[in-house]
Structures are given as structure tokens and as C-alpha cells.
PDB file of C-alpha atoms in Angstrom:
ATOM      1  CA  UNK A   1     116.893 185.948  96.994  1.00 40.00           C
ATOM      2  CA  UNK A   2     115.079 184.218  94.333  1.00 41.00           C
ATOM      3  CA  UNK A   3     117.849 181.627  94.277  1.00 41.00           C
ATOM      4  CA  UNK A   4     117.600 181.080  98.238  1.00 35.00           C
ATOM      5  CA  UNK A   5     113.251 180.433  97.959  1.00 37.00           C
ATOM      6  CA  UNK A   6     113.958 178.079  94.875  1.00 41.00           C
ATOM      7  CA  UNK A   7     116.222 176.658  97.438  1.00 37.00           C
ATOM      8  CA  UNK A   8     113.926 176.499  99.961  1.00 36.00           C
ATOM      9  CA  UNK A   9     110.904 174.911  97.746  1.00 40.00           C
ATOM     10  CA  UNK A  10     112.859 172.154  96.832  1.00 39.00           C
ATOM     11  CA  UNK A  11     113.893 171.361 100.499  1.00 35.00           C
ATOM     12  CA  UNK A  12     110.113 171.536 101.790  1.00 41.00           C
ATOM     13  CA  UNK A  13     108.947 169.182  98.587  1.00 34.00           C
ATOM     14  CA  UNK A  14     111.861 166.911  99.546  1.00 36.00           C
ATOM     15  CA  UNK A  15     111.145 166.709 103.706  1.00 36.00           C
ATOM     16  CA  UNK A  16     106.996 166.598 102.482  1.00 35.00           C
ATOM     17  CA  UNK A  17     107.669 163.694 100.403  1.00 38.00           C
ATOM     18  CA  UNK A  18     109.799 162.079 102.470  1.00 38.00           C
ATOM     19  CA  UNK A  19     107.489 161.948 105.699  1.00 33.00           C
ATOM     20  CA  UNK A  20     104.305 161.634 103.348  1.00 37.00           C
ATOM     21  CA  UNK A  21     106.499 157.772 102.387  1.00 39.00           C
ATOM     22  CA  UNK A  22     107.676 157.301 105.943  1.00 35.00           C
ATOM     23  CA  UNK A  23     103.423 157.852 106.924  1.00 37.00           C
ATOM     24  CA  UNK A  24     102.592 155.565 104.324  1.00 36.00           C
ATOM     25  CA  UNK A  25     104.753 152.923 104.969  1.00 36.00           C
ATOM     26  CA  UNK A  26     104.060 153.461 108.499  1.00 40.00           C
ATOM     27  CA  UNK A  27     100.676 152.912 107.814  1.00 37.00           C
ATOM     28  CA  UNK A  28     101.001 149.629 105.627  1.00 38.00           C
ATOM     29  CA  UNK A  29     103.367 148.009 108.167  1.00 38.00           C
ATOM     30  CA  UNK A  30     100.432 148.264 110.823  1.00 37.00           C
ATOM     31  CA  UNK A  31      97.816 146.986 108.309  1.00 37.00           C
ATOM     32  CA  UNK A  32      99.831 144.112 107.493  1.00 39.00           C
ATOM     33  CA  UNK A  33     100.277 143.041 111.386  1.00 45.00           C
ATOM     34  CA  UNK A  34      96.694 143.444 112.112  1.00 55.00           C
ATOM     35  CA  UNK A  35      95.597 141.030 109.054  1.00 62.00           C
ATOM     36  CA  UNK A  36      97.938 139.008 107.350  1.00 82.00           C
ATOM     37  CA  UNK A  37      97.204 137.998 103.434  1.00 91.00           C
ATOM     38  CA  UNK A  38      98.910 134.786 102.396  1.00 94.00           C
ATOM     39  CA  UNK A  39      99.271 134.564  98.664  1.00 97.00           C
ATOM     40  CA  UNK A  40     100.839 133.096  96.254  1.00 98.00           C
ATOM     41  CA  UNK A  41     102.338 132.638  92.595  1.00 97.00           C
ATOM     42  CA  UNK A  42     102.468 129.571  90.262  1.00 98.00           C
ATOM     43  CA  UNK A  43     103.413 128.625  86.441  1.00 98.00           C
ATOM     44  CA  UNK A  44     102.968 125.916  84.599  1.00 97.00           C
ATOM     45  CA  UNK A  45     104.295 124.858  81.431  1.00 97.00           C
ATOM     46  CA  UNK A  46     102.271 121.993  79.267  1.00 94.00           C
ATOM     47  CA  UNK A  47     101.480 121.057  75.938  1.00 89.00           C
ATOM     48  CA  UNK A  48      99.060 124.289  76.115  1.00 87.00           C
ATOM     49  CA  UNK A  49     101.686 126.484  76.685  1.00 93.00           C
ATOM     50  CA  UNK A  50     103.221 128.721  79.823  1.00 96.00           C
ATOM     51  CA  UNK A  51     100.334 129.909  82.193  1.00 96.00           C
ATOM     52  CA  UNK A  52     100.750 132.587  84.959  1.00 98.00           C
ATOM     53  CA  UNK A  53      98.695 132.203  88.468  1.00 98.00           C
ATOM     54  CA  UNK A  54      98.677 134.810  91.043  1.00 98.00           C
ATOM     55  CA  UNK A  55      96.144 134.248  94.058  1.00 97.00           C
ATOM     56  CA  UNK A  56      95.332 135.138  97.985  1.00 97.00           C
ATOM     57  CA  UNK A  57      93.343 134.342 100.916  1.00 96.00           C
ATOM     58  CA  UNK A  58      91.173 137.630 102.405  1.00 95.00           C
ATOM     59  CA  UNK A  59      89.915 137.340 105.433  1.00 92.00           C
ATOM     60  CA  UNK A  60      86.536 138.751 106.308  1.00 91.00           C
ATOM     61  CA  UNK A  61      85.885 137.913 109.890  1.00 88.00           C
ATOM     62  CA  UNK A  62      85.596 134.342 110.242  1.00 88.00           C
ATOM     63  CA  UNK A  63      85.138 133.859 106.236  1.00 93.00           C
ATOM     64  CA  UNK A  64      88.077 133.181 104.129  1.00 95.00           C
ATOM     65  CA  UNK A  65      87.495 134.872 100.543  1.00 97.00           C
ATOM     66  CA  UNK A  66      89.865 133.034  97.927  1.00 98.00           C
ATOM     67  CA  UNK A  67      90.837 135.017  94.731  1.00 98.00           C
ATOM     68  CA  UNK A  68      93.059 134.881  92.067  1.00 97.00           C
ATOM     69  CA  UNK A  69      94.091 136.036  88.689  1.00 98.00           C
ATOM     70  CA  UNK A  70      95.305 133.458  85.645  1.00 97.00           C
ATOM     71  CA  UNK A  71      97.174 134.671  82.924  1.00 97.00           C
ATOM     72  CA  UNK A  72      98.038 133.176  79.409  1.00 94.00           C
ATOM     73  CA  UNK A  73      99.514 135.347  76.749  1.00 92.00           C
ATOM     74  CA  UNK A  74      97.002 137.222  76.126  1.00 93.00           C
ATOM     75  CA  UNK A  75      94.317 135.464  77.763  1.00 95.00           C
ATOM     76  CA  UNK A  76      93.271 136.964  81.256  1.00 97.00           C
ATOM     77  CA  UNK A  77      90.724 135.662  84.062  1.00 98.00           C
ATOM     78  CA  UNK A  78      89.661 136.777  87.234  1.00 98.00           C
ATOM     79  CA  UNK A  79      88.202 133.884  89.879  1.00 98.00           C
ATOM     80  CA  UNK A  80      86.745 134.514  93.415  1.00 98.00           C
ATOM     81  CA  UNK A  81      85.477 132.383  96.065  1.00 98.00           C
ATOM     82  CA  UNK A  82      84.847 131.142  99.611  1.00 98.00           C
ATOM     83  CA  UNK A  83      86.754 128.524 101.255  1.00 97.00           C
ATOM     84  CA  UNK A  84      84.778 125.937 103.344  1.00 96.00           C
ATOM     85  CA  UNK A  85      86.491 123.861 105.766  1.00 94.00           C
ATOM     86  CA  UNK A  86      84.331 121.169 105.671  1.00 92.00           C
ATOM     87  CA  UNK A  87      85.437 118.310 107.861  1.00 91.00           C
ATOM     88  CA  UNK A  88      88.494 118.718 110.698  1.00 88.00           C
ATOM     89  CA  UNK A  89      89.394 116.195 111.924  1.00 84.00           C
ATOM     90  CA  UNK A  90      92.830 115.356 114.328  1.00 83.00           C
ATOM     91  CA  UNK A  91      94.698 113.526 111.910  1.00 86.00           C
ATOM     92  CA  UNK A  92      93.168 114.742 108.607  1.00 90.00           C
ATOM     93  CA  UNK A  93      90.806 117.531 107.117  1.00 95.00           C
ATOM     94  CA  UNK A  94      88.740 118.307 104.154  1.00 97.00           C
ATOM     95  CA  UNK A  95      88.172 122.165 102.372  1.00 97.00           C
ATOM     96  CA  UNK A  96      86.090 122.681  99.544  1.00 98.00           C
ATOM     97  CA  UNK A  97      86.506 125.391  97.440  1.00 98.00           C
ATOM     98  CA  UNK A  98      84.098 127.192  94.939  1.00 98.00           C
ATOM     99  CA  UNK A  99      84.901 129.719  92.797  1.00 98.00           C
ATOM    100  CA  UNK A 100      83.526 131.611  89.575  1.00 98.00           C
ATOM    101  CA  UNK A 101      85.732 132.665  87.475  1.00 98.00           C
ATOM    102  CA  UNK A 102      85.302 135.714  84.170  1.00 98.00           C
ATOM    103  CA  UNK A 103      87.909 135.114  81.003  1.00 97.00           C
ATOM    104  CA  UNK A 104      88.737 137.892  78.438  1.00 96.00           C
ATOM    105  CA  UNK A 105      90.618 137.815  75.400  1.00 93.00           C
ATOM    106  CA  UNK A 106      92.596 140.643  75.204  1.00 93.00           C
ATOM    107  CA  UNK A 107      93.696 140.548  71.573  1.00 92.00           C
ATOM    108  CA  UNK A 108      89.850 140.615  70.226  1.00 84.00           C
ATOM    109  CA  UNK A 109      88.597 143.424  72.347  1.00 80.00           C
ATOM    110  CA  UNK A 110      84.873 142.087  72.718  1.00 84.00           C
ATOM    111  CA  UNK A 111      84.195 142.293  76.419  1.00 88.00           C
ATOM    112  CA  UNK A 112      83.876 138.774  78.080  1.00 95.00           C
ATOM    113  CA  UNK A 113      85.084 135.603  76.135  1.00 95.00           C
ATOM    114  CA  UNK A 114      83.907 133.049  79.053  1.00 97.00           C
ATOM    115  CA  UNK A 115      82.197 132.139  82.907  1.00 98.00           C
ATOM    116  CA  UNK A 116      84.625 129.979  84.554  1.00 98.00           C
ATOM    117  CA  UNK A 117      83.081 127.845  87.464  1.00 98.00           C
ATOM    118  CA  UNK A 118      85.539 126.171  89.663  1.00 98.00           C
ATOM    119  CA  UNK A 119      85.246 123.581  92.476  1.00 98.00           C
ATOM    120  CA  UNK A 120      88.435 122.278  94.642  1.00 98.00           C
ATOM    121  CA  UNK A 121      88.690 119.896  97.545  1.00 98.00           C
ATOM    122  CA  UNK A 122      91.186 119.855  99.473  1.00 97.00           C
ATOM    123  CA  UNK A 123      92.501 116.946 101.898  1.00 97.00           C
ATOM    124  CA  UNK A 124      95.650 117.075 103.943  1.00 96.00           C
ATOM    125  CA  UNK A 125      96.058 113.387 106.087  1.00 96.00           C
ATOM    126  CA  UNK A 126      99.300 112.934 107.633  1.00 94.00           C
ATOM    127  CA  UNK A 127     101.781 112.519 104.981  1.00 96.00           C
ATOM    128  CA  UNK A 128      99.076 111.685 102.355  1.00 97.00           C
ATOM    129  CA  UNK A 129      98.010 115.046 100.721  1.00 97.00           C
ATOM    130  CA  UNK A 130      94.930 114.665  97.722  1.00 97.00           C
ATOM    131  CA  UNK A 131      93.656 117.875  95.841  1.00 97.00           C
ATOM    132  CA  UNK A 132      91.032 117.574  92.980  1.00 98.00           C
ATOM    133  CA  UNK A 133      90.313 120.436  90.601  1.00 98.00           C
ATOM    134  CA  UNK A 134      87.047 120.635  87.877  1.00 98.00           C
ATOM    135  CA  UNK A 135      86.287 123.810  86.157  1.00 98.00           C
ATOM    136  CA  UNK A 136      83.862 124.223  83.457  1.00 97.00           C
ATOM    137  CA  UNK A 137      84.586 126.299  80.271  1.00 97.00           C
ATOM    138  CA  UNK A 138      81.411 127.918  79.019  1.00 97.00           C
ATOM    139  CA  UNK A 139      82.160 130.217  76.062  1.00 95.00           C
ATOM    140  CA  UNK A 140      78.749 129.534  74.547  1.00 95.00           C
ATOM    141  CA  UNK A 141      77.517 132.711  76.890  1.00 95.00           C
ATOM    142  CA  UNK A 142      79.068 134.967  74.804  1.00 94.00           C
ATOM    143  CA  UNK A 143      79.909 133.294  71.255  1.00 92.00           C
ATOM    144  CA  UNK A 144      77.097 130.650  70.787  1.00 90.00           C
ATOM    145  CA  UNK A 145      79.759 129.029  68.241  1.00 89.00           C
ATOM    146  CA  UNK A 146      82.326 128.157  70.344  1.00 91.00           C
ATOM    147  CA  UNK A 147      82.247 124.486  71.967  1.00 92.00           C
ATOM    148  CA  UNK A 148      82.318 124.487  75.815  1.00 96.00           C
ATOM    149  CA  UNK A 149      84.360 122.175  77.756  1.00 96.00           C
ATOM    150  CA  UNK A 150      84.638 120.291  81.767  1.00 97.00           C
ATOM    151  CA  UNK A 151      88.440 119.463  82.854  1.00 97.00           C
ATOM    152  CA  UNK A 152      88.818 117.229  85.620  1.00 98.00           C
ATOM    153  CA  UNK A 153      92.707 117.379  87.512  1.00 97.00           C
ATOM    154  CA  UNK A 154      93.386 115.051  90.623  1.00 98.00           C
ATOM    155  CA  UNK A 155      96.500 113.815  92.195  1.00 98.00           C
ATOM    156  CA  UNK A 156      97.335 111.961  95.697  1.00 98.00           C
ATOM    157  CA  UNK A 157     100.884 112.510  96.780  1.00 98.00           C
ATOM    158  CA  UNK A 158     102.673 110.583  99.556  1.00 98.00           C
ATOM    159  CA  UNK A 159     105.768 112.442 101.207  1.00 98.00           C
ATOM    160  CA  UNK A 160     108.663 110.377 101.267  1.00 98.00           C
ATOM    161  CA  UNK A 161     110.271 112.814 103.579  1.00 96.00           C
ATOM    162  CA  UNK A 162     110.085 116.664 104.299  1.00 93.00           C
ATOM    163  CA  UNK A 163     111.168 117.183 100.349  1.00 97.00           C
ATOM    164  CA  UNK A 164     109.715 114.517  98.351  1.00 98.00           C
ATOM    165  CA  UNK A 165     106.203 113.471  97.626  1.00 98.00           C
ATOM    166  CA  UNK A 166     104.920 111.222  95.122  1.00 98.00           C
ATOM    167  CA  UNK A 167     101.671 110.006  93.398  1.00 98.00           C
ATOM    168  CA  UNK A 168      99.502 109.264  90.813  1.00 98.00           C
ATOM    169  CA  UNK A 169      97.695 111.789  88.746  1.00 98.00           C
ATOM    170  CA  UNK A 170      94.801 112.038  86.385  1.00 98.00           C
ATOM    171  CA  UNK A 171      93.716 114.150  84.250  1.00 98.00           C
ATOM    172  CA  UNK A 172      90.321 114.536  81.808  1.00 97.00           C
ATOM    173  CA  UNK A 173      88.525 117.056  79.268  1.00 96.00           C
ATOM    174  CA  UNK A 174      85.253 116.159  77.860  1.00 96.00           C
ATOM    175  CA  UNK A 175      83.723 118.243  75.657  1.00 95.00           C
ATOM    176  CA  UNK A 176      80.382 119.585  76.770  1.00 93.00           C
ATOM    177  CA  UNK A 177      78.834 119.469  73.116  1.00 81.00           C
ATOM    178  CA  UNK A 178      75.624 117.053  72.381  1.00 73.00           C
ATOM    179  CA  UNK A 179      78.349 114.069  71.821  1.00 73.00           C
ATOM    180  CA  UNK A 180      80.040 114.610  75.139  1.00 81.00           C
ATOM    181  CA  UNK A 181      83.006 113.608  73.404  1.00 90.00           C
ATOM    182  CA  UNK A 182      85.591 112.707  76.036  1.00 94.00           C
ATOM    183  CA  UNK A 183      88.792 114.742  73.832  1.00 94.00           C
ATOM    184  CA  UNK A 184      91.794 113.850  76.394  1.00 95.00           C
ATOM    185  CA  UNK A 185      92.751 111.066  79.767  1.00 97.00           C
ATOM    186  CA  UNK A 186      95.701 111.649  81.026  1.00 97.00           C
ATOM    187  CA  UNK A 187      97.482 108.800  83.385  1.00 98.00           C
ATOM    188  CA  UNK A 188     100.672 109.667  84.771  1.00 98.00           C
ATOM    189  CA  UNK A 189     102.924 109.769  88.021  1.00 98.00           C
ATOM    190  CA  UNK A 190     103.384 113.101  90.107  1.00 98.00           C
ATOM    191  CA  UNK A 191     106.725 114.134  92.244  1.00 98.00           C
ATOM    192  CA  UNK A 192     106.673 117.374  94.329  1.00 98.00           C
ATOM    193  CA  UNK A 193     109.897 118.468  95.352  1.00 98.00           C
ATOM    194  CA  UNK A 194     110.895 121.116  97.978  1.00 97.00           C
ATOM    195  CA  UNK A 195     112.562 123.851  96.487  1.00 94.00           C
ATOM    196  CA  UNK A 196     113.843 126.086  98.956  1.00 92.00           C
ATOM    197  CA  UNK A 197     111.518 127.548 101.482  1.00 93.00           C
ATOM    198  CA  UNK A 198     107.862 128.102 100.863  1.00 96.00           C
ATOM    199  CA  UNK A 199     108.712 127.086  96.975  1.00 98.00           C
ATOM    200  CA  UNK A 200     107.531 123.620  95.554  1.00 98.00           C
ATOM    201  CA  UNK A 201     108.493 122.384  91.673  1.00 98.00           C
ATOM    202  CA  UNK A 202     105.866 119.926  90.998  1.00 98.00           C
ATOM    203  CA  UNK A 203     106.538 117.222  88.021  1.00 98.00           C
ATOM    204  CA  UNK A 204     103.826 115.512  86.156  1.00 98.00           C
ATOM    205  CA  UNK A 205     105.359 112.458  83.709  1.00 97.00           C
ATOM    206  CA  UNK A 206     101.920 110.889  81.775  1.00 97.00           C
ATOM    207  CA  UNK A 207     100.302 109.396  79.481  1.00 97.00           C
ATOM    208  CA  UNK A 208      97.191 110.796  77.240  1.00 96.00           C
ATOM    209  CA  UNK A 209      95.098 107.593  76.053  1.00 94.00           C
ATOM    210  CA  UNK A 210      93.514 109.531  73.323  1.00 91.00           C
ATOM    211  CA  UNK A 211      96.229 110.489  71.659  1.00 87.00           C
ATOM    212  CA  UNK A 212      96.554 110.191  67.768  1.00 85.00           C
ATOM    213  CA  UNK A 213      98.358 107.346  65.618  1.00 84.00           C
ATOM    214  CA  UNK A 214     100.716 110.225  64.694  1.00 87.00           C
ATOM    215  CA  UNK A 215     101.248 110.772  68.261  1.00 89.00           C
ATOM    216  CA  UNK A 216     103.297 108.898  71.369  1.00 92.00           C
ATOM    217  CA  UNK A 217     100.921 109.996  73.749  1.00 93.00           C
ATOM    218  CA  UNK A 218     103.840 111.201  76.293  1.00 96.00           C
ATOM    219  CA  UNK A 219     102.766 114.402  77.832  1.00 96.00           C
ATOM    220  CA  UNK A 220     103.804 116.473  81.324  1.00 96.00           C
ATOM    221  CA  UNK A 221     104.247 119.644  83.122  1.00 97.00           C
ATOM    222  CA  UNK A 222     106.192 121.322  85.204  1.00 98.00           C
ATOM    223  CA  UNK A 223     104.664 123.591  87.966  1.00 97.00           C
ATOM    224  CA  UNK A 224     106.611 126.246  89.806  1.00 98.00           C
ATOM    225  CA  UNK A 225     104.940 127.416  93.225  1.00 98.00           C
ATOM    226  CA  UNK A 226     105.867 129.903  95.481  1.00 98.00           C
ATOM    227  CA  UNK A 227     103.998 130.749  98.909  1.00 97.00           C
ATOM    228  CA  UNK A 228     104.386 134.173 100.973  1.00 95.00           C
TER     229      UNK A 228
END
């Protein structure tokens, strides 16, 4: 008898669980068709290192709320923000894009490490695509030692065909110190190349005109980017 309820508990736990996973997924499969949330996943590797970035679009009625999360060893930061479509036009359009953005070092366990401001623009035209990207690094807010620092990224492709785009690309950081010491210029050529579907490898080839004597100056970075 005791044998045949044992029996019996584990059957009831079994069907409970499985109709308590069936209700759940039931339920996420109806969220996701009544509001879709695109996202996606990038990495980079530079001369800074390998960087993880994981982000989505949230929409709030007719508001698009941007977010995402950037990871380097064991750096973290968190950035949100609201996309503005700015200018639409038939043949071309323009979104800018602030965000703020909060860093934390995980290996010193001190709370914040930095504030993170972020401003993108956005322009699609025809076959011409241009994206800029500035972001300020202020770690003076919380460690009045550290130097802070403005990074400038902006690249026009032109696509070849449905695969293939290509451009120029430059790149800046200038510190933010009472010198305003412009510390690196990078001039180089960009190449975007389809890589399957909804996945984009993106090559940057340049040259940083303050480099060293010790140094050739040759720099890149390869960007993996996958859409969903």
C-alpha cells in the first residue's frame, strides 16, 4: 500500500510539472506573438581585447526603449535608452540614439567604477548605410584619480551587392584631462560581409597616427553580429 501512494505521488508531481511547463510555455508563446523583441549579440576583438554585447529593442507603445549589456572580462555595463527616428524620408532616414550607460568592475568589489553616456545616429540611404558612435568615459564620479576619456567611432559603408559592403572608417579617443590630449586616430577601410542569415562579420584594416616609434601603427578588429 505504501509502495502503490509512493507510486502515486510521483505520478501526480510528474503530470503537475508537466502541465505547469506546457502552461508556461503556453503562456510565453502568446506573449511573444503579441510583442515581438528583436535583439541581438555582437563581439569584437581589438587591440583592447575580446568584448561581449548583448542588446534589444522594448517597445512601450509607440516608444522604442533600447538596452543592452557589454561585457569585458571582468568588466560589466548596463546602457538604456530611447530611440528617435528623427528624419524619414522615402529613400533614406535618420535615428538618433541616446543612451546612459553604469560600468562596474567586478574584480574590485567597490560599487560603480563609471557613467557611460552614449549617443548614435543612425542613417540607412539606399545602398549607402553611415552609423556614428561617441560615448564618454567618466570614472572621475567615483575615483577622482582616474583620467576620463570621449571615443568617437564612424564608418560609411557602400553595398557592393546583397553580401558585401565597404567603407571608410575612423576612429578617435581624446582624453578629457586639462590637456585634452588627443591619445589615438585611427584611419582605416571597413568590409561587412554577410554571413549567413541575420549574421554580419564586420572587418576593420587601419591605421593609428599616434602610434609610437616602437610601433607600426597597423591596428583592426573583427566584429561578429548576430540579429534575432
Amino acid at each position: 500500500m505504501d509502495r502503490f501512494f509512493a507510486v502515486l505521488m510521483v505520478v501526480c508531481i510528474v503530470t503537475f510539472t508537466s502541465i505547469s511547463d506546457y502552461a508556461v510555455s503556453d503562456e510565453g508563446e502568446a506573449s511573444a506573438e503579441k510583442c515581438h523583441v528583436p535583439g541581438w549579440f555582437r563581439v569584437d576583438t581589438d587591440s583592447l581585447g575580446t568584448h561581449f554585447l548583448i542588446g534589444a529593442t522594448h517597445c512601450v507603445g509607440s516608444v522604442s526603449i533600447e538596452s543592452n549589456i557589454f561585457i569585458d572580462d571582468t568588466l560589466g555595463e548596463f546602457d538604456l535608452g530611447v530611440s528617435i527616428p528623427a528624419v524619414k524620408g522615402d529613400s533614406f532616414s535618420l535615428t538618433v540614439l541616446p543612451m546612459l550607460g553604469l560600468g562596474f568592475d567586478y574584480k574590485a568589489p567597490d560599487g560603480p567604477s563609471a557613467i557611460f553616456p552614449h549617443l548614435f545616429v543612425f542613417m540607412p540611404a539606399g545602398k549607402i548605410f553611415l552609423k556614428s558612435w561617441s560615448i564618454g568615459s567618466f570614472y572621475s564620479v567615483f575615483d577622482e584619480k582616474r583620467s576620463n576619456e570621449f571615443y568617437t567611432r564612424n564608418y560609411a559603408t557602400y553595398s557592393l551587392n546583397r553580401t558585401v559592403a565597404v567603407g571608410p572608417q575612423v576612429e578617435a579617443v581624446l582624453g578629457l584631462g586639462d590637456d585634452g590630449k588627443l591619445i589615438s586616430l585611427i584611419l582605416g577601410a571597413r568590409i561587412n560581409i554577410g554571413y549567413g542569415e541575420n549574421n554580419t562579420l564586420g572587418i576593420l584594416y587601419g591605421y593609428d597616427t599616434k602610434k609610437t616609434e616602437e610601433q607600426s601603427g597597423l591596428t583592426g578588429r573583427l566584429s561578429f553580429t548576430r540579429r534575432w
